[in-house]
Each structure stands twice: as structure tokens, then as C-alpha cells.
Amino acid sequence: MMGVTERIAVLREELRREHLSAFIFPTSDPHNSEYTADHWKGREWISGFNGSAGTAVVTLTSAALWTDSRYFIAAEELLKGTEFQLMKEKVEGTPTIAEWLGRELANAADKAVGIDGMVNSYHSVKELAADLHKQGGITLRANFDPLERIWHGRPAIPEHPVSIHPLKYAGEATCEKLVRIRKALREQHADGMLMTALDDIAWTLNLRGSDVHCNPVFVSYLLISSTSATLYINKVKLTPEVESYLKEEGVGVAPYEQVKKGLKDYFEYNILMDGDEVNDTLYRSVAREVVDAESPIKRMKAIKNEREIAGFRSAMLKDGIAMVKFLKWLGETYKAHKPYETELSVDQKLTALRAEQPLFRGVSFDTIAGYEAHGAIVHYEATAETDVPLLPEGFLLLDSGAQYLDGTTDITRTIALGPLTDEQRRIYTLVLKGHIQIELCKFPSGTRGTQIDVLARQALWREGLNYLHGTGHGVGSYLNVHEGPHQIRMEWKPAPLVAGMTVTDEPGIYLAGRFGVRIENTLLVTPYRETEFGQFLQFESLTLCPIDTTPIVRELLSQEEIDWLNQYHEMVFEQLSPHLEADEREWLRAQTRLL
């Protein structure tokens, strides 16, 4: 089995044959997915880096990998012993990919770079081509995938069966969604659209799959015209029941690999193609006029209907029950066991408790269970090699979630396992202040998440502390745990917050080699009040789980923040206690007592 060094060597042989001086490997797939099926994990294969975000670049003489702050520590470890140098995104002094290639290829005979147009969006390819041209006339070629030749034993595209998502959870029939989509397209002066995002397709068709780890989606495309809709999918995935269902909903079926032909045969005057989503190859294969605009599906999907909101409440209740059982076990049981529990064993315990809940379908992402120094690795995932015992001291950062048939959960709790340092207690309290300030926020309709992000950071900034990840992301309804287009983050995101949206609230601080703290609830945007200045909105916590109060430095919290925490804990107890055993209720009562 080839290692990273051997893989780079065979890649370079292919580059020389193709007269290319470099090749770029993104994280994505033909559907611009954040998480991909194994078939498209080319960046991981070539570099050995397995994070969910990053871009690898290999030249004939060098290699580099760009990733964000969530993976700085993990990437340094994973890239050790390879040619890859780590490029820390958003850190001053880090060159862009184009700038780095400009320097690396300054004396190259072939000033040409390769990229696979099937796994890079049209806009990203267009922008990169322009940036490279400025770097001494470097050209970009997007019609070549070296992995087809050099990745021996490459995993096949998944063929898992597709299932119907019941209307009692979806809340709106596919035929009704198609009517709304066509209306939205007309408003954008488009006759049809190509839908490539897998979660958008699953939501539109009220179907779910298991082609991508933790994400209930299936590999496909959906082509919509003013009078028809065609799902491009490997037909082996469709049962007779699903085929009959699609026919009833007015959706035809064609083989996955025939999507290019479908675009060439497309009969309408124009077609909407979201250049941020549609890959470069398919975008360029259309013979009709292209309306390059944001897909209307994301905003539709982000605003949950009544059934979906009810499903979230039900899923959060189940998840809260599992979390209480877990936290009680962690606090009272594991310390009596020696050897101590480990990061992996507590992950397994929590997953098993969630699996006992009705409608459980799996985890919504791989659990992050980071003890002490591992908690400072933002997206740490314990392995047999890195697993450590949990001692009765310090912090355990536990970020986890589940997929239930009626909803998706995402929660982080930082748990004191025993004595803490003054620094740990202070930082925990500052992070909690930021979390509560988002929960308390009231804002006018149309506000963007970027405009309220500072509320989560202001107490941290006063102490010279900051985190580089976003403060909040949307959550799908038995769909992807990360959902847009809205976010709460420092970088400008134009999508407004609208009643019916879900969004997480998860500030954190990470001190490399020491510990990390993050506290996360999933929230629902709801109406607050109407005034002469218009409609105002607020957040409602959907997550039902006590927040550890033992690390809190009480003097750092305002009375308003203490009141919020007490009210939140009262709600958690009232909603969860009827579903718990007597000893569990007693434990929860103690954990939610007034501060």
C-alpha cells in the first residue's frame, strides 16, 4: 500500500506526461459537499490529512496544504513526515494558493496548473484562473482527473438504497415544493435549474439516503424545468416503492452519469445555475442561456415549517434524555472504575444511550471528545493511537449530535471532571457569557448573523482572547448538521436571519497544549415583538441539557446572565424530568438548581 510519499511520486509522473507543473485537490465532490463519500476523498488520499476542510497542492518539487483554524493542530501532526507544509488560512503572512504557486512556478517550463472541473465550482475555478493569470501568466486546466489513473483501489460511488421521508416529518409534499421552486425561479427570470447540492435534493424530494457518513443524503442531480423534473441517480438505489413515489410526485428518473446529456437536451430558453454550487464541468456543458444566481432552495430549506419545528423539539427531547443519562453516568459512575474511562469509551457510551431513543438513525457527525489538551484541537477526533484516559480533574470538551427521523441535534458541553485551575474557570465563564449574550439577543428582522457575532466575542476580546471559527450555523431537519445560507460569524454573510431558521450558538476558546472550552445550544429564530420600527426577532433554545455550573466564576456574570441561566435550567428540568427515572430526576434537579 502506497504512502503519501509514493502517491506524490506517481502523481508527478502523471503531471509530467500532461505537461502540468502542479495539481490542486479540494475537499469537495461534484456536488460541492462539505462532507463527501469516500470516492471523492482525493485530498485525503494524496496528503494524509483527513479534516473536513482543506486544499492540497502538489507541484513537481513541493507540496502544501491550506486549512482553517479548526485543524491547525491536527494538521501539523498528520502532515509530519511528508513534503506537505501547512498553510494556516486567515493567519497574517499566509499566501493564497495562487500567490504560492506564483512563487513555486516562477521558473517552471510548463506554467500550467491542473484542477478537476467536476469537483470544483464554476465560480471557484473562474476566480482561481484569474488569480493564477496574474501570477506570471499561469494557466489553469480543468478537464483532467489524475486520480482516475493513479488511485488504485479507489472506492466506488456509493449505491446505498434511498428511502421516503414521511410527510408527517417533512411537513410539505414534494409536488408542493416543486410549485414553490418554480415560482421562485420565475421571480428570478429562470425557466428551470440544475440542483446539485445533495441536501437540497433530499429536502426537495422528501427522500433520504446514507451515501455520506453521518449525512442522510444520496448521490444524485435534480434537473427542473417549467413542466418536468428529472432525478439523475444510479437506479439500483431506487426500490419499486421509491420509483412509484417519484412518478406520483411528477419526477422522472435517469442514470446519474447522463446528467451532461440531460443538460445538452434541456429545452427551455434559460436555466439557473448557482455558480457557487454547480461544478465547473457541468456549468460549461450547458448550451442554453445561464442565469447565474443563488439557488432559491437553501433559503426555503432553512426556514422550517411547523412539522419540522415539532420534529426538532421531539428530537431535542430525546437527545436531552440521552445526555442527562450520560452526564449522570459520567459524573457518578465512571470515577469508581479503574482504569478510568477514555475519550473513545465515553463516545461509545453516549452513542449507545442515544441509540436507545426512538427514531435514532445514527450520529450527525463524529463525536469530538477532547480531554484537556485535546480539547484545544477544535475538530479533534479520538483514535486508538490518540485516545487518553479521563482523570478526575480538568475539562472534557464533548461536541456531539444525533440524527433522528424527526430531527438533527448538535450540542457541546465542556464538563469539569474534577479540580480546575483559576484560568480554566475564568475562560469557561467568559465563553459562557458570550453564549448567553447570543441567547439574549433581540434584533430587527433582516439582521445578518455577522451583525450579532460580536455579542459572543465582546467579553473575550476584552481579555485579548478570540476564536477563528464561526459562532453559529444552521442545522438540517434530519439532514446535514451544517446548513446554510445563514451563519453567525465574523466574516460577512449576507443571508438574513428569519423566523423559522435554526442556528447554533457555540463560542469557544482553545489554548494549545492546555485545554479548550466550547458551549453550544441549537436555537430557533422566533418572533419577538412588533414595534413602530418593524418586526423584531429573538432566539429560543431547542437544546435541552444542563450547562455545567461548577466552573463558573459567579462575579463575572451579570444578573441578566444569571437570570437567563436559571430560567434555561428551569425549562430543562420541566421538560426532561417527566421522562426520567427517580434517581435521574434527582440528579437533574441538583444540576439545574438556581445559581
PDB file of N, CA, C and O in Angstrom, residues 122-149:
ATOM      1  N   TYR A 122     -17.943  26.330 -10.466  1.00  0.00           N
ATOM      2  CA  TYR A 122     -17.635  27.207 -11.602  1.00  0.00           C
ATOM      3  C   TYR A 122     -16.998  28.508 -11.134  1.00  0.00           C
ATOM      4  O   TYR A 122     -15.997  28.963 -11.680  1.00  0.00           O
ATOM      5  N   HIS A 123     -17.567  29.120 -10.102  1.00  0.00           N
ATOM      6  CA  HIS A 123     -17.029  30.389  -9.614  1.00  0.00           C
ATOM      7  C   HIS A 123     -15.623  30.231  -9.056  1.00  0.00           C
ATOM      8  O   HIS A 123     -14.760  31.093  -9.263  1.00  0.00           O
ATOM      9  N   SER A 124     -15.371  29.153  -8.317  1.00  0.00           N
ATOM     10  CA  SER A 124     -14.040  28.966  -7.735  1.00  0.00           C
ATOM     11  C   SER A 124     -12.993  28.752  -8.819  1.00  0.00           C
ATOM     12  O   SER A 124     -11.870  29.261  -8.714  1.00  0.00           O
ATOM     13  N   VAL A 125     -13.341  28.021  -9.873  1.00  0.00           N
ATOM     14  CA  VAL A 125     -12.401  27.804 -10.977  1.00  0.00           C
ATOM     15  C   VAL A 125     -12.142  29.108 -11.723  1.00  0.00           C
ATOM     16  O   VAL A 125     -10.999  29.444 -12.049  1.00  0.00           O
ATOM     17  N   LYS A 126     -13.209  29.845 -11.973  1.00  0.00           N
ATOM     18  CA  LYS A 126     -13.069  31.119 -12.690  1.00  0.00           C
ATOM     19  C   LYS A 126     -12.192  32.093 -11.901  1.00  0.00           C
ATOM     20  O   LYS A 126     -11.301  32.747 -12.461  1.00  0.00           O
ATOM     21  N   GLU A 127     -12.428  32.181 -10.587  1.00  0.00           N
ATOM     22  CA  GLU A 127     -11.653  33.091  -9.749  1.00  0.00           C
ATOM     23  C   GLU A 127     -10.193  32.653  -9.668  1.00  0.00           C
ATOM     24  O   GLU A 127      -9.271  33.476  -9.758  1.00  0.00           O
ATOM     25  N   LEU A 128      -9.967  31.346  -9.518  1.00  0.00           N
ATOM     26  CA  LEU A 128      -8.601  30.839  -9.435  1.00  0.00           C
ATOM     27  C   LEU A 128      -7.853  31.072 -10.737  1.00  0.00           C
ATOM     28  O   LEU A 128      -6.665  31.438 -10.729  1.00  0.00           O
ATOM     29  N   ALA A 129      -8.528  30.854 -11.866  1.00  0.00           N
ATOM     30  CA  ALA A 129      -7.884  31.073 -13.160  1.00  0.00           C
ATOM     31  C   ALA A 129      -7.420  32.517 -13.300  1.00  0.00           C
ATOM     32  O   ALA A 129      -6.308  32.790 -13.785  1.00  0.00           O
ATOM     33  N   ALA A 130      -8.250  33.459 -12.857  1.00  0.00           N
ATOM     34  CA  ALA A 130      -7.881  34.876 -12.927  1.00  0.00           C
ATOM     35  C   ALA A 130      -6.710  35.191 -12.002  1.00  0.00           C
ATOM     36  O   ALA A 130      -5.784  35.920 -12.373  1.00  0.00           O
ATOM     37  N   ASP A 131      -6.735  34.627 -10.785  1.00  0.00           N
ATOM     38  CA  ASP A 131      -5.653  34.872  -9.838  1.00  0.00           C
ATOM     39  C   ASP A 131      -4.333  34.291 -10.327  1.00  0.00           C
ATOM     40  O   ASP A 131      -3.270  34.908 -10.150  1.00  0.00           O
ATOM     41  N   LEU A 132      -4.379  33.101 -10.936  1.00  0.00           N
ATOM     42  CA  LEU A 132      -3.157  32.484 -11.450  1.00  0.00           C
ATOM     43  C   LEU A 132      -2.587  33.261 -12.629  1.00  0.00           C
ATOM     44  O   LEU A 132      -1.367  33.378 -12.780  1.00  0.00           O
ATOM     45  N   HIS A 133      -3.480  33.779 -13.457  1.00  0.00           N
ATOM     46  CA  HIS A 133      -3.017  34.546 -14.613  1.00  0.00           C
ATOM     47  C   HIS A 133      -2.205  35.759 -14.173  1.00  0.00           C
ATOM     48  O   HIS A 133      -1.228  36.150 -14.834  1.00  0.00           O
ATOM     49  N   LYS A 134      -2.586  36.333 -13.031  1.00  0.00           N
ATOM     50  CA  LYS A 134      -1.858  37.495 -12.510  1.00  0.00           C
ATOM     51  C   LYS A 134      -0.480  37.116 -11.982  1.00  0.00           C
ATOM     52  O   LYS A 134       0.380  37.978 -11.815  1.00  0.00           O
ATOM     53  N   GLN A 135      -0.288  35.834 -11.723  1.00  0.00           N
ATOM     54  CA  GLN A 135       0.989  35.360 -11.190  1.00  0.00           C
ATOM     55  C   GLN A 135       1.910  34.894 -12.319  1.00  0.00           C
ATOM     56  O   GLN A 135       2.326  33.738 -12.400  1.00  0.00           O
ATOM     57  N   GLY A 136       2.196  35.793 -13.230  1.00  0.00           N
ATOM     58  CA  GLY A 136       3.136  35.458 -14.305  1.00  0.00           C
ATOM     59  C   GLY A 136       2.530  34.663 -15.429  1.00  0.00           C
ATOM     60  O   GLY A 136       3.250  33.930 -16.129  1.00  0.00           O
ATOM     61  N   GLY A 137       1.215  34.778 -15.626  1.00  0.00           N
ATOM     62  CA  GLY A 137       0.590  34.123 -16.773  1.00  0.00           C
ATOM     63  C   GLY A 137       0.378  32.632 -16.617  1.00  0.00           C
ATOM     64  O   GLY A 137       0.296  31.904 -17.620  1.00  0.00           O
ATOM     65  N   ILE A 138       0.262  32.153 -15.389  1.00  0.00           N
ATOM     66  CA  ILE A 138      -0.013  30.723 -15.169  1.00  0.00           C
ATOM     67  C   ILE A 138      -1.413  30.396 -15.682  1.00  0.00           C
ATOM     68  O   ILE A 138      -2.371  31.120 -15.420  1.00  0.00           O
ATOM     69  N   THR A 139      -1.547  29.298 -16.413  1.00  0.00           N
ATOM     70  CA  THR A 139      -2.856  28.886 -16.935  1.00  0.00           C
ATOM     71  C   THR A 139      -3.433  27.755 -16.080  1.00  0.00           C
ATOM     72  O   THR A 139      -2.699  27.040 -15.393  1.00  0.00           O
ATOM     73  N   LEU A 140      -4.747  27.621 -16.142  1.00  0.00           N
ATOM     74  CA  LEU A 140      -5.442  26.606 -15.352  1.00  0.00           C
ATOM     75  C   LEU A 140      -6.193  25.669 -16.283  1.00  0.00           C
ATOM     76  O   LEU A 140      -6.984  26.100 -17.124  1.00  0.00           O
ATOM     77  N   ARG A 141      -5.945  24.366 -16.115  1.00  0.00           N
ATOM     78  CA  ARG A 141      -6.625  23.341 -16.916  1.00  0.00           C
ATOM     79  C   ARG A 141      -7.572  22.566 -16.011  1.00  0.00           C
ATOM     80  O   ARG A 141      -7.173  22.067 -14.956  1.00  0.00           O
ATOM     81  N   ALA A 142      -8.843  22.463 -16.422  1.00  0.00           N
ATOM     82  CA  ALA A 142      -9.867  21.891 -15.537  1.00  0.00           C
ATOM     83  C   ALA A 142     -10.532  20.638 -16.102  1.00  0.00           C
ATOM     84  O   ALA A 142     -11.629  20.283 -15.675  1.00  0.00           O
ATOM     85  N   ASN A 143      -9.874  19.953 -17.031  1.00  0.00           N
ATOM     86  CA  ASN A 143     -10.513  18.779 -17.656  1.00  0.00           C
ATOM     87  C   ASN A 143      -9.742  17.491 -17.403  1.00  0.00           C
ATOM     88  O   ASN A 143      -9.784  16.560 -18.207  1.00  0.00           O
ATOM     89  N   PHE A 144      -9.047  17.422 -16.271  1.00  0.00           N
ATOM     90  CA  PHE A 144      -8.180  16.274 -16.026  1.00  0.00           C
ATOM     91  C   PHE A 144      -8.296  15.845 -14.572  1.00  0.00           C
ATOM     92  O   PHE A 144      -8.206  16.666 -13.663  1.00  0.00           O
ATOM     93  N   ASP A 145      -8.482  14.534 -14.353  1.00  0.00           N
ATOM     94  CA  ASP A 145      -8.528  13.971 -13.006  1.00  0.00           C
ATOM     95  C   ASP A 145      -7.471  12.880 -12.911  1.00  0.00           C
ATOM     96  O   ASP A 145      -7.703  11.737 -13.325  1.00  0.00           O
ATOM     97  N   PRO A 146      -6.292  13.172 -12.365  1.00  0.00           N
ATOM     98  CA  PRO A 146      -5.233  12.161 -12.295  1.00  0.00           C
ATOM     99  C   PRO A 146      -5.587  10.985 -11.395  1.00  0.00           C
ATOM    100  O   PRO A 146      -5.018   9.894 -11.541  1.00  0.00           O
ATOM    101  N   LEU A 147      -6.527  11.194 -10.467  1.00  0.00           N
ATOM    102  CA  LEU A 147      -6.885  10.118  -9.551  1.00  0.00           C
ATOM    103  C   LEU A 147      -7.472   8.919 -10.286  1.00  0.00           C
ATOM    104  O   LEU A 147      -7.368   7.775  -9.814  1.00  0.00           O
ATOM    105  N   GLU A 148      -8.086   9.158 -11.439  1.00  0.00           N
ATOM    106  CA  GLU A 148      -8.635   8.044 -12.219  1.00  0.00           C
ATOM    107  C   GLU A 148      -7.535   7.074 -12.643  1.00  0.00           C
ATOM    108  O   GLU A 148      -7.793   5.890 -12.858  1.00  0.00           O
ATOM    109  N   ARG A 149      -6.314   7.563 -12.759  1.00  0.00           N
ATOM    110  CA  ARG A 149      -5.201   6.731 -13.210  1.00  0.00           C
ATOM    111  C   ARG A 149      -4.347   6.204 -12.064  1.00  0.00           C
ATOM    112  O   ARG A 149      -3.815   5.092 -12.146  1.00  0.00           O
TER     113      ARG A 149
END
